[in-house]
């Protein structure tokens, strides 16, 4: 599933294509993708609105929309899109051939259209109202989306002190904690593994056991790998593709997806374990687990293997 760098790349590449454009039509053939409002009301909630900004929140694209000219009393809104595992967004001429996996098309007032191609049909879309203070209004999933996530790890306001405070006395395993969207927004499997490798800490280590230097290393490693991945336009593993094409970060990953290959730092084989049903990659030499935690980690791995 695309993570923060991939969704940020999509947002940056859609921004010059969509800002200032107005939606003129909306078509979809998979109603289950529409989360709000009801599918039969979705087109009416979107058509006529101008795109004011294209942003990202966690792993969601957020298109800020102005009120429709025909009914300005409706106020501002957002179109929220989560591409999930196989969703791909493009802005194309309407005559461009489309295959059977294009499940949504949105006409634009410049004659082009925004398309959602989604092989597995897991993507989600919703139009939500926004009040004058910028608060998102609407269904429960909107409140969870915009209020239930933790801070953005690349936000300049998110400091090392904030990170340490959030770690606090958390006893969760670091890999699990970093992927918890209520802890930090946008971090997923790939960049959790990469940040932990850079920081030289084991994915099964309890967050509460990190000393100040290890906390600092993890904070900076996380921000560095996310920033580098954005510069490289994300990791094109599986089905991820941005409007401008594929990313290249996958060629610069140190441990993710490299099971059995030499660790770039020490040369020993990269290991793979399963943590919370997710593949987890690390170097057992560079990322040693403290002896006091090895017993509990071994029991957790045995449970996962059953």
PDB file of C-alpha atoms in Angstrom:
ATOM      1  CA  UNK A   1       0.000   0.000   0.000  1.00  0.00           C
ATOM      2  CA  UNK A   2       1.449   3.423  -0.912  1.00  0.00           C
ATOM      3  CA  UNK A   3       2.861   5.216   2.102  1.00  0.00           C
ATOM      4  CA  UNK A   4       3.596   8.850   2.873  1.00  0.00           C
ATOM      5  CA  UNK A   5       6.265   9.378   0.149  1.00  0.00           C
ATOM      6  CA  UNK A   6       4.169   7.779  -2.572  1.00  0.00           C
ATOM      7  CA  UNK A   7       0.994   9.698  -1.722  1.00  0.00           C
ATOM      8  CA  UNK A   8       2.990  12.917  -1.375  1.00  0.00           C
ATOM      9  CA  UNK A   9       4.396  12.312  -4.861  1.00  0.00           C
ATOM     10  CA  UNK A  10       0.905  11.793  -6.282  1.00  0.00           C
ATOM     11  CA  UNK A  11      -0.296  15.012  -4.619  1.00  0.00           C
ATOM     12  CA  UNK A  12       2.626  17.044  -5.940  1.00  0.00           C
ATOM     13  CA  UNK A  13       2.154  15.773  -9.480  1.00  0.00           C
ATOM     14  CA  UNK A  14      -1.613  16.272  -9.489  1.00  0.00           C
ATOM     15  CA  UNK A  15      -1.415  19.791  -8.033  1.00  0.00           C
ATOM     16  CA  UNK A  16      -0.459  21.682 -11.226  1.00  0.00           C
ATOM     17  CA  UNK A  17      -2.957  19.627 -13.229  1.00  0.00           C
ATOM     18  CA  UNK A  18      -5.962  20.142 -10.958  1.00  0.00           C
ATOM     19  CA  UNK A  19      -5.677  23.410  -9.028  1.00  0.00           C
ATOM     20  CA  UNK A  20      -7.959  25.966 -10.637  1.00  0.00           C
ATOM     21  CA  UNK A  21      -9.931  23.335 -12.519  1.00  0.00           C
ATOM     22  CA  UNK A  22     -13.623  22.765 -11.914  1.00  0.00           C
ATOM     23  CA  UNK A  23     -15.342  19.366 -11.922  1.00  0.00           C
ATOM     24  CA  UNK A  24     -17.915  19.115 -14.697  1.00  0.00           C
ATOM     25  CA  UNK A  25     -18.964  15.470 -14.367  1.00  0.00           C
ATOM     26  CA  UNK A  26     -18.472  12.377 -12.240  1.00  0.00           C
ATOM     27  CA  UNK A  27     -18.824   8.747 -13.311  1.00  0.00           C
ATOM     28  CA  UNK A  28     -18.068   5.523 -11.436  1.00  0.00           C
ATOM     29  CA  UNK A  29     -19.061   1.883 -11.820  1.00  0.00           C
ATOM     30  CA  UNK A  30     -18.057   0.524  -8.402  1.00  0.00           C
ATOM     31  CA  UNK A  31     -20.282   2.135  -5.726  1.00  0.00           C
ATOM     32  CA  UNK A  32     -18.477   0.361  -2.890  1.00  0.00           C
ATOM     33  CA  UNK A  33     -15.577   2.765  -3.396  1.00  0.00           C
ATOM     34  CA  UNK A  34     -17.772   5.736  -2.500  1.00  0.00           C
ATOM     35  CA  UNK A  35     -17.682   6.231   1.275  1.00  0.00           C
ATOM     36  CA  UNK A  36     -19.540   9.546   1.563  1.00  0.00           C
ATOM     37  CA  UNK A  37     -22.119  10.709   0.702  1.00  0.00           C
ATOM     38  CA  UNK A  38     -24.333   7.922  -0.603  1.00  0.00           C
ATOM     39  CA  UNK A  39     -23.254   6.865  -4.116  1.00  0.00           C
ATOM     40  CA  UNK A  40     -26.385   8.334  -5.686  1.00  0.00           C
ATOM     41  CA  UNK A  41     -25.533  11.715  -4.099  1.00  0.00           C
ATOM     42  CA  UNK A  42     -21.789  11.673  -4.787  1.00  0.00           C
ATOM     43  CA  UNK A  43     -21.787  13.328  -8.230  1.00  0.00           C
ATOM     44  CA  UNK A  44     -24.101  16.103  -7.053  1.00  0.00           C
ATOM     45  CA  UNK A  45     -21.801  16.833  -4.115  1.00  0.00           C
ATOM     46  CA  UNK A  46     -18.765  17.177  -6.412  1.00  0.00           C
ATOM     47  CA  UNK A  47     -19.786  18.602  -9.780  1.00  0.00           C
ATOM     48  CA  UNK A  48     -19.372  22.360 -10.130  1.00  0.00           C
ATOM     49  CA  UNK A  49     -16.736  22.710  -7.415  1.00  0.00           C
ATOM     50  CA  UNK A  50     -13.307  24.210  -8.122  1.00  0.00           C
ATOM     51  CA  UNK A  51     -10.117  22.553  -6.891  1.00  0.00           C
ATOM     52  CA  UNK A  52      -8.367  25.062  -4.633  1.00  0.00           C
ATOM     53  CA  UNK A  53      -5.503  22.874  -3.414  1.00  0.00           C
ATOM     54  CA  UNK A  54      -4.194  19.314  -3.600  1.00  0.00           C
ATOM     55  CA  UNK A  55      -2.650  18.125  -0.346  1.00  0.00           C
ATOM     56  CA  UNK A  56      -1.867  14.941   1.565  1.00  0.00           C
ATOM     57  CA  UNK A  57      -2.908  13.821   5.022  1.00  0.00           C
ATOM     58  CA  UNK A  58      -1.314  10.556   6.169  1.00  0.00           C
ATOM     59  CA  UNK A  59      -1.939   8.148   3.252  1.00  0.00           C
ATOM     60  CA  UNK A  60      -4.883  10.135   1.850  1.00  0.00           C
ATOM     61  CA  UNK A  61      -5.055  12.675  -0.950  1.00  0.00           C
ATOM     62  CA  UNK A  62      -7.112  15.694   0.065  1.00  0.00           C
ATOM     63  CA  UNK A  63      -8.447  18.008  -2.645  1.00  0.00           C
ATOM     64  CA  UNK A  64      -9.764  21.248  -1.146  1.00  0.00           C
ATOM     65  CA  UNK A  65     -12.870  22.381  -3.039  1.00  0.00           C
ATOM     66  CA  UNK A  66     -14.698  25.670  -3.251  1.00  0.00           C
ATOM     67  CA  UNK A  67     -18.493  25.973  -3.109  1.00  0.00           C
ATOM     68  CA  UNK A  68     -20.438  25.221  -6.307  1.00  0.00           C
ATOM     69  CA  UNK A  69     -21.356  28.472  -8.106  1.00  0.00           C
ATOM     70  CA  UNK A  70     -24.947  27.312  -8.544  1.00  0.00           C
ATOM     71  CA  UNK A  71     -25.359  26.881  -4.786  1.00  0.00           C
ATOM     72  CA  UNK A  72     -22.651  28.738  -2.811  1.00  0.00           C
ATOM     73  CA  UNK A  73     -24.571  28.076   0.369  1.00  0.00           C
ATOM     74  CA  UNK A  74     -23.193  24.537   0.335  1.00  0.00           C
ATOM     75  CA  UNK A  75     -19.857  25.974   1.412  1.00  0.00           C
ATOM     76  CA  UNK A  76     -16.370  24.512   0.993  1.00  0.00           C
ATOM     77  CA  UNK A  77     -15.643  20.795   0.830  1.00  0.00           C
ATOM     78  CA  UNK A  78     -12.893  18.257   0.284  1.00  0.00           C
ATOM     79  CA  UNK A  79     -12.572  15.288  -2.031  1.00  0.00           C
ATOM     80  CA  UNK A  80     -10.611  12.651  -0.123  1.00  0.00           C
ATOM     81  CA  UNK A  81      -9.045   9.770  -2.053  1.00  0.00           C
ATOM     82  CA  UNK A  82      -7.146   6.805  -0.681  1.00  0.00           C
ATOM     83  CA  UNK A  83      -5.597   4.804  -3.514  1.00  0.00           C
ATOM     84  CA  UNK A  84      -4.933   1.764  -1.312  1.00  0.00           C
ATOM     85  CA  UNK A  85      -3.074  -1.178  -2.879  1.00  0.00           C
ATOM     86  CA  UNK A  86      -3.654  -0.799  -6.613  1.00  0.00           C
ATOM     87  CA  UNK A  87      -5.191   2.624  -7.188  1.00  0.00           C
ATOM     88  CA  UNK A  88      -3.578   4.824  -9.846  1.00  0.00           C
ATOM     89  CA  UNK A  89      -4.588   8.400 -10.695  1.00  0.00           C
ATOM     90  CA  UNK A  90      -4.059  10.121 -14.039  1.00  0.00           C
ATOM     91  CA  UNK A  91      -5.222  13.302 -15.773  1.00  0.00           C
ATOM     92  CA  UNK A  92      -5.819  12.470 -19.425  1.00  0.00           C
ATOM     93  CA  UNK A  93      -7.778  13.501 -22.513  1.00  0.00           C
ATOM     94  CA  UNK A  94     -11.167  11.763 -22.474  1.00  0.00           C
ATOM     95  CA  UNK A  95     -10.427  10.013 -25.763  1.00  0.00           C
ATOM     96  CA  UNK A  96      -7.442   8.177 -24.225  1.00  0.00           C
ATOM     97  CA  UNK A  97      -8.288   4.452 -24.244  1.00  0.00           C
ATOM     98  CA  UNK A  98      -9.211   3.038 -20.837  1.00  0.00           C
ATOM     99  CA  UNK A  99      -9.160  -0.595 -19.775  1.00  0.00           C
ATOM    100  CA  UNK A 100     -11.709  -2.414 -17.618  1.00  0.00           C
ATOM    101  CA  UNK A 101      -9.902  -1.383 -14.422  1.00  0.00           C
ATOM    102  CA  UNK A 102     -10.772   2.325 -14.737  1.00  0.00           C
ATOM    103  CA  UNK A 103     -13.638   2.579 -12.239  1.00  0.00           C
ATOM    104  CA  UNK A 104     -14.036   6.359 -11.862  1.00  0.00           C
ATOM    105  CA  UNK A 105     -13.771   9.364 -14.179  1.00  0.00           C
ATOM    106  CA  UNK A 106     -14.138  13.012 -13.252  1.00  0.00           C
ATOM    107  CA  UNK A 107     -14.541  15.566 -16.054  1.00  0.00           C
ATOM    108  CA  UNK A 108     -12.638  18.864 -15.749  1.00  0.00           C
ATOM    109  CA  UNK A 109     -13.452  22.228 -17.262  1.00  0.00           C
ATOM    110  CA  UNK A 110     -10.284  22.220 -19.405  1.00  0.00           C
ATOM    111  CA  UNK A 111     -11.533  19.197 -21.310  1.00  0.00           C
ATOM    112  CA  UNK A 112      -9.339  16.666 -19.507  1.00  0.00           C
ATOM    113  CA  UNK A 113     -10.480  14.114 -16.921  1.00  0.00           C
ATOM    114  CA  UNK A 114      -9.162  12.724 -13.672  1.00  0.00           C
ATOM    115  CA  UNK A 115      -9.218   8.921 -13.782  1.00  0.00           C
ATOM    116  CA  UNK A 116      -8.951   6.317 -11.066  1.00  0.00           C
ATOM    117  CA  UNK A 117      -7.645   2.950 -12.231  1.00  0.00           C
ATOM    118  CA  UNK A 118      -7.869   0.289  -9.533  1.00  0.00           C
ATOM    119  CA  UNK A 119      -7.357  -3.380 -10.338  1.00  0.00           C
ATOM    120  CA  UNK A 120      -8.474  -4.698  -6.941  1.00  0.00           C
ATOM    121  CA  UNK A 121     -11.091  -1.990  -6.337  1.00  0.00           C
ATOM    122  CA  UNK A 122      -9.901  -1.219  -2.796  1.00  0.00           C
ATOM    123  CA  UNK A 123      -9.595   2.562  -3.286  1.00  0.00           C
ATOM    124  CA  UNK A 124     -11.888   4.873  -1.315  1.00  0.00           C
ATOM    125  CA  UNK A 125     -13.403   8.237  -2.206  1.00  0.00           C
ATOM    126  CA  UNK A 126     -15.521  10.697  -0.276  1.00  0.00           C
ATOM    127  CA  UNK A 127     -16.755  14.281  -0.514  1.00  0.00           C
ATOM    128  CA  UNK A 128     -16.983  15.962   2.888  1.00  0.00           C
ATOM    129  CA  UNK A 129     -18.070  19.431   3.916  1.00  0.00           C
ATOM    130  CA  UNK A 130     -15.582  21.833   5.513  1.00  0.00           C
ATOM    131  CA  UNK A 131     -16.580  24.627   7.866  1.00  0.00           C
ATOM    132  CA  UNK A 132     -15.101  28.140   7.990  1.00  0.00           C
ATOM    133  CA  UNK A 133     -12.441  27.018  10.458  1.00  0.00           C
ATOM    134  CA  UNK A 134     -11.328  24.260   8.091  1.00  0.00           C
ATOM    135  CA  UNK A 135     -12.798  21.432  10.152  1.00  0.00           C
ATOM    136  CA  UNK A 136     -13.958  18.438   8.111  1.00  0.00           C
ATOM    137  CA  UNK A 137     -17.615  17.591   8.647  1.00  0.00           C
ATOM    138  CA  UNK A 138     -19.517  14.481   7.679  1.00  0.00           C
ATOM    139  CA  UNK A 139     -19.509  10.773   8.306  1.00  0.00           C
ATOM    140  CA  UNK A 140     -17.603   8.836  10.947  1.00  0.00           C
ATOM    141  CA  UNK A 141     -14.868   7.809   8.531  1.00  0.00           C
ATOM    142  CA  UNK A 142     -14.135  11.506   7.859  1.00  0.00           C
ATOM    143  CA  UNK A 143     -13.695  12.224  11.553  1.00  0.00           C
ATOM    144  CA  UNK A 144     -11.409   9.202  11.865  1.00  0.00           C
ATOM    145  CA  UNK A 145      -9.477  10.251   8.764  1.00  0.00           C
ATOM    146  CA  UNK A 146      -8.753  13.829   9.762  1.00  0.00           C
ATOM    147  CA  UNK A 147      -8.773  13.650  13.554  1.00  0.00           C
ATOM    148  CA  UNK A 148      -7.694  10.083  14.299  1.00  0.00           C
ATOM    149  CA  UNK A 149      -4.189  10.250  12.844  1.00  0.00           C
ATOM    150  CA  UNK A 150      -1.063  11.236  14.698  1.00  0.00           C
ATOM    151  CA  UNK A 151       1.263  14.068  13.656  1.00  0.00           C
ATOM    152  CA  UNK A 152       2.945  14.238  10.271  1.00  0.00           C
ATOM    153  CA  UNK A 153       6.553  13.059  10.773  1.00  0.00           C
ATOM    154  CA  UNK A 154       7.930  15.606   8.259  1.00  0.00           C
ATOM    155  CA  UNK A 155       6.041  18.565   9.674  1.00  0.00           C
ATOM    156  CA  UNK A 156       8.645  21.167  10.769  1.00  0.00           C
ATOM    157  CA  UNK A 157       6.595  21.602  13.939  1.00  0.00           C
ATOM    158  CA  UNK A 158       7.091  17.922  14.830  1.00  0.00           C
ATOM    159  CA  UNK A 159      10.304  18.086  16.849  1.00  0.00           C
ATOM    160  CA  UNK A 160      12.571  15.531  18.459  1.00  0.00           C
ATOM    161  CA  UNK A 161      11.086  16.551  21.805  1.00  0.00           C
ATOM    162  CA  UNK A 162       7.597  15.775  20.469  1.00  0.00           C
ATOM    163  CA  UNK A 163       8.777  12.371  19.226  1.00  0.00           C
ATOM    164  CA  UNK A 164      10.339  11.498  22.572  1.00  0.00           C
ATOM    165  CA  UNK A 165       7.204  12.602  24.383  1.00  0.00           C
ATOM    166  CA  UNK A 166       5.038  10.395  22.148  1.00  0.00           C
ATOM    167  CA  UNK A 167       7.330   7.425  22.725  1.00  0.00           C
ATOM    168  CA  UNK A 168       7.046   8.058  26.462  1.00  0.00           C
ATOM    169  CA  UNK A 169       6.661   4.757  28.251  1.00  0.00           C
ATOM    170  CA  UNK A 170       5.078   2.950  25.285  1.00  0.00           C
ATOM    171  CA  UNK A 171       5.786  -0.752  25.553  1.00  0.00           C
ATOM    172  CA  UNK A 172       4.716  -1.606  22.006  1.00  0.00           C
ATOM    173  CA  UNK A 173       7.250  -3.124  19.618  1.00  0.00           C
ATOM    174  CA  UNK A 174       8.849  -0.414  17.518  1.00  0.00           C
ATOM    175  CA  UNK A 175       7.763  -1.849  14.164  1.00  0.00           C
ATOM    176  CA  UNK A 176       4.163  -2.058  15.352  1.00  0.00           C
ATOM    177  CA  UNK A 177       4.274   1.423  16.872  1.00  0.00           C
ATOM    178  CA  UNK A 178       5.731   3.153  13.825  1.00  0.00           C
ATOM    179  CA  UNK A 179       2.972   1.696  11.645  1.00  0.00           C
ATOM    180  CA  UNK A 180       0.236   2.781  14.054  1.00  0.00           C
ATOM    181  CA  UNK A 181      -1.437   5.700  12.252  1.00  0.00           C
ATOM    182  CA  UNK A 182      -2.605   7.127  15.572  1.00  0.00           C
ATOM    183  CA  UNK A 183       1.051   7.365  16.629  1.00  0.00           C
ATOM    184  CA  UNK A 184       2.465   8.851  13.410  1.00  0.00           C
ATOM    185  CA  UNK A 185       0.670   9.554  10.151  1.00  0.00           C
ATOM    186  CA  UNK A 186       1.678   7.941   6.889  1.00  0.00           C
ATOM    187  CA  UNK A 187       4.420   5.484   7.901  1.00  0.00           C
ATOM    188  CA  UNK A 188       3.968   1.948   6.590  1.00  0.00           C
ATOM    189  CA  UNK A 189       5.847  -1.289   6.138  1.00  0.00           C
ATOM    190  CA  UNK A 190       8.627  -0.158   3.808  1.00  0.00           C
ATOM    191  CA  UNK A 191       9.783   2.958   5.593  1.00  0.00           C
ATOM    192  CA  UNK A 192       9.367   1.571   9.099  1.00  0.00           C
ATOM    193  CA  UNK A 193      11.849  -1.182   8.169  1.00  0.00           C
ATOM    194  CA  UNK A 194      14.211   1.284   6.512  1.00  0.00           C
ATOM    195  CA  UNK A 195      14.130   3.793   9.378  1.00  0.00           C
ATOM    196  CA  UNK A 196      14.782   1.107  11.976  1.00  0.00           C
ATOM    197  CA  UNK A 197      17.742  -0.191   9.966  1.00  0.00           C
ATOM    198  CA  UNK A 198      19.228   3.278   9.653  1.00  0.00           C
ATOM    199  CA  UNK A 199      18.773   3.853  13.380  1.00  0.00           C
ATOM    200  CA  UNK A 200      20.311   0.424  14.214  1.00  0.00           C
ATOM    201  CA  UNK A 201      17.395  -0.667  16.397  1.00  0.00           C
ATOM    202  CA  UNK A 202      15.569  -3.985  16.246  1.00  0.00           C
ATOM    203  CA  UNK A 203      11.951  -3.979  14.989  1.00  0.00           C
ATOM    204  CA  UNK A 204      10.813  -6.060  17.977  1.00  0.00           C
ATOM    205  CA  UNK A 205      12.380  -3.807  20.570  1.00  0.00           C
ATOM    206  CA  UNK A 206      10.027  -2.210  23.089  1.00  0.00           C
ATOM    207  CA  UNK A 207       9.771   1.536  22.511  1.00  0.00           C
ATOM    208  CA  UNK A 208      10.145   2.209  26.237  1.00  0.00           C
ATOM    209  CA  UNK A 209      13.658   0.702  26.285  1.00  0.00           C
ATOM    210  CA  UNK A 210      15.255   3.192  23.892  1.00  0.00           C
ATOM    211  CA  UNK A 211      17.777   5.550  25.418  1.00  0.00           C
ATOM    212  CA  UNK A 212      18.005   9.208  24.434  1.00  0.00           C
ATOM    213  CA  UNK A 213      20.588   8.588  21.695  1.00  0.00           C
ATOM    214  CA  UNK A 214      18.540   5.793  20.148  1.00  0.00           C
ATOM    215  CA  UNK A 215      15.407   7.952  20.221  1.00  0.00           C
ATOM    216  CA  UNK A 216      17.318  10.712  18.467  1.00  0.00           C
ATOM    217  CA  UNK A 217      18.689   8.319  15.819  1.00  0.00           C
ATOM    218  CA  UNK A 218      15.261   6.892  15.101  1.00  0.00           C
ATOM    219  CA  UNK A 219      13.671  10.338  14.807  1.00  0.00           C
ATOM    220  CA  UNK A 220      16.262  11.564  12.338  1.00  0.00           C
ATOM    221  CA  UNK A 221      16.388   8.262  10.431  1.00  0.00           C
ATOM    222  CA  UNK A 222      12.641   8.290   9.938  1.00  0.00           C
ATOM    223  CA  UNK A 223      12.606  11.847   8.634  1.00  0.00           C
ATOM    224  CA  UNK A 224      15.637  11.248   6.414  1.00  0.00           C
ATOM    225  CA  UNK A 225      14.286   8.125   4.730  1.00  0.00           C
ATOM    226  CA  UNK A 226      10.867   9.679   4.148  1.00  0.00           C
ATOM    227  CA  UNK A 227      12.447  12.805   2.693  1.00  0.00           C
ATOM    228  CA  UNK A 228      14.757  10.801   0.446  1.00  0.00           C
ATOM    229  CA  UNK A 229      11.855   8.658  -0.758  1.00  0.00           C
ATOM    230  CA  UNK A 230       9.867  11.768  -1.703  1.00  0.00           C
ATOM    231  CA  UNK A 231      12.844  13.090  -3.679  1.00  0.00           C
ATOM    232  CA  UNK A 232      12.997   9.754  -5.513  1.00  0.00           C
ATOM    233  CA  UNK A 233       9.204   9.816  -6.133  1.00  0.00           C
ATOM    234  CA  UNK A 234       8.480   6.831  -3.918  1.00  0.00           C
ATOM    235  CA  UNK A 235       9.074   3.093  -4.182  1.00  0.00           C
ATOM    236  CA  UNK A 236       7.443   1.434  -7.182  1.00  0.00           C
ATOM    237  CA  UNK A 237       6.926  -1.984  -5.684  1.00  0.00           C
ATOM    238  CA  UNK A 238       3.792  -3.913  -6.622  1.00  0.00           C
ATOM    239  CA  UNK A 239       1.307  -1.535  -8.307  1.00  0.00           C
ATOM    240  CA  UNK A 240       2.350   1.947  -7.195  1.00  0.00           C
ATOM    241  CA  UNK A 241       2.609   4.501  -9.990  1.00  0.00           C
ATOM    242  CA  UNK A 242       2.284   8.283  -9.761  1.00  0.00           C
ATOM    243  CA  UNK A 243       0.801  10.423 -12.568  1.00  0.00           C
ATOM    244  CA  UNK A 244       4.344  11.132 -13.805  1.00  0.00           C
ATOM    245  CA  UNK A 245       5.330   7.461 -13.869  1.00  0.00           C
ATOM    246  CA  UNK A 246       7.130   5.080 -11.542  1.00  0.00           C
ATOM    247  CA  UNK A 247       9.384   5.986  -8.632  1.00  0.00           C
ATOM    248  CA  UNK A 248      12.943   4.861  -8.055  1.00  0.00           C
ATOM    249  CA  UNK A 249      13.349   4.565  -4.266  1.00  0.00           C
ATOM    250  CA  UNK A 250      12.994   0.791  -4.558  1.00  0.00           C
ATOM    251  CA  UNK A 251      16.528   0.733  -6.006  1.00  0.00           C
ATOM    252  CA  UNK A 252      17.911   2.382  -2.862  1.00  0.00           C
ATOM    253  CA  UNK A 253      16.238   0.337  -0.105  1.00  0.00           C
ATOM    254  CA  UNK A 254      18.670  -1.216   2.353  1.00  0.00           C
ATOM    255  CA  UNK A 255      16.621  -4.028   3.912  1.00  0.00           C
ATOM    256  CA  UNK A 256      13.010  -4.038   2.743  1.00  0.00           C
ATOM    257  CA  UNK A 257      12.437  -6.889   0.293  1.00  0.00           C
ATOM    258  CA  UNK A 258      16.088  -7.973   0.498  1.00  0.00           C
ATOM    259  CA  UNK A 259      15.709 -11.232   2.416  1.00  0.00           C
ATOM    260  CA  UNK A 260      18.981 -13.202   2.336  1.00  0.00           C
ATOM    261  CA  UNK A 261      20.900 -10.444   0.564  1.00  0.00           C
ATOM    262  CA  UNK A 262      23.928  -8.838   2.259  1.00  0.00           C
ATOM    263  CA  UNK A 263      23.286  -6.007   4.658  1.00  0.00           C
ATOM    264  CA  UNK A 264      24.836  -2.906   3.030  1.00  0.00           C
ATOM    265  CA  UNK A 265      26.471  -2.033   6.354  1.00  0.00           C
ATOM    266  CA  UNK A 266      27.938  -5.293   7.646  1.00  0.00           C
ATOM    267  CA  UNK A 267      27.514  -7.804   4.811  1.00  0.00           C
ATOM    268  CA  UNK A 268      25.539 -10.354   6.812  1.00  0.00           C
ATOM    269  CA  UNK A 269      22.297 -11.754   5.332  1.00  0.00           C
ATOM    270  CA  UNK A 270      19.138  -9.689   5.759  1.00  0.00           C
ATOM    271  CA  UNK A 271      16.486 -11.514   7.770  1.00  0.00           C
ATOM    272  CA  UNK A 272      12.710 -11.563   7.377  1.00  0.00           C
ATOM    273  CA  UNK A 273      10.158 -12.182  10.131  1.00  0.00           C
ATOM    274  CA  UNK A 274       6.413 -11.588  10.343  1.00  0.00           C
ATOM    275  CA  UNK A 275       5.175  -8.932  12.775  1.00  0.00           C
ATOM    276  CA  UNK A 276       1.421  -8.369  13.004  1.00  0.00           C
ATOM    277  CA  UNK A 277       0.955 -10.238   9.712  1.00  0.00           C
ATOM    278  CA  UNK A 278       3.417  -7.922   7.925  1.00  0.00           C
ATOM    279  CA  UNK A 279       6.794  -8.888   6.492  1.00  0.00           C
ATOM    280  CA  UNK A 280       9.561  -7.251   8.488  1.00  0.00           C
ATOM    281  CA  UNK A 281      13.148  -7.008   7.256  1.00  0.00           C
ATOM    282  CA  UNK A 282      16.220  -6.258   9.354  1.00  0.00           C
ATOM    283  CA  UNK A 283      19.861  -7.117  10.027  1.00  0.00           C
ATOM    284  CA  UNK A 284      20.213  -9.205  13.188  1.00  0.00           C
ATOM    285  CA  UNK A 285      23.837  -8.041  13.611  1.00  0.00           C
ATOM    286  CA  UNK A 286      23.383  -4.297  13.101  1.00  0.00           C
ATOM    287  CA  UNK A 287      20.007  -4.206  14.843  1.00  0.00           C
ATOM    288  CA  UNK A 288      20.603  -6.334  17.906  1.00  0.00           C
ATOM    289  CA  UNK A 289      17.789  -7.035  20.317  1.00  0.00           C
ATOM    290  CA  UNK A 290      18.722  -6.576  23.996  1.00  0.00           C
ATOM    291  CA  UNK A 291      19.102  -9.897  25.786  1.00  0.00           C
ATOM    292  CA  UNK A 292      16.332  -9.053  28.253  1.00  0.00           C
ATOM    293  CA  UNK A 293      13.787  -8.876  25.415  1.00  0.00           C
ATOM    294  CA  UNK A 294      14.820 -11.929  23.408  1.00  0.00           C
ATOM    295  CA  UNK A 295      12.594 -14.343  25.278  1.00  0.00           C
ATOM    296  CA  UNK A 296       9.407 -12.356  24.817  1.00  0.00           C
ATOM    297  CA  UNK A 297      10.282 -11.644  21.166  1.00  0.00           C
ATOM    298  CA  UNK A 298      10.825 -15.342  20.506  1.00  0.00           C
ATOM    299  CA  UNK A 299       7.439 -16.183  22.019  1.00  0.00           C
ATOM    300  CA  UNK A 300       5.771 -13.537  19.870  1.00  0.00           C
ATOM    301  CA  UNK A 301       7.361 -14.957  16.723  1.00  0.00           C
ATOM    302  CA  UNK A 302       6.266 -18.466  17.651  1.00  0.00           C
ATOM    303  CA  UNK A 303       2.684 -17.253  18.067  1.00  0.00           C
ATOM    304  CA  UNK A 304       2.844 -15.540  14.682  1.00  0.00           C
ATOM    305  CA  UNK A 305       4.082 -18.734  13.030  1.00  0.00           C
ATOM    306  CA  UNK A 306       1.147 -20.835  14.246  1.00  0.00           C
TER     307      UNK A 306
END
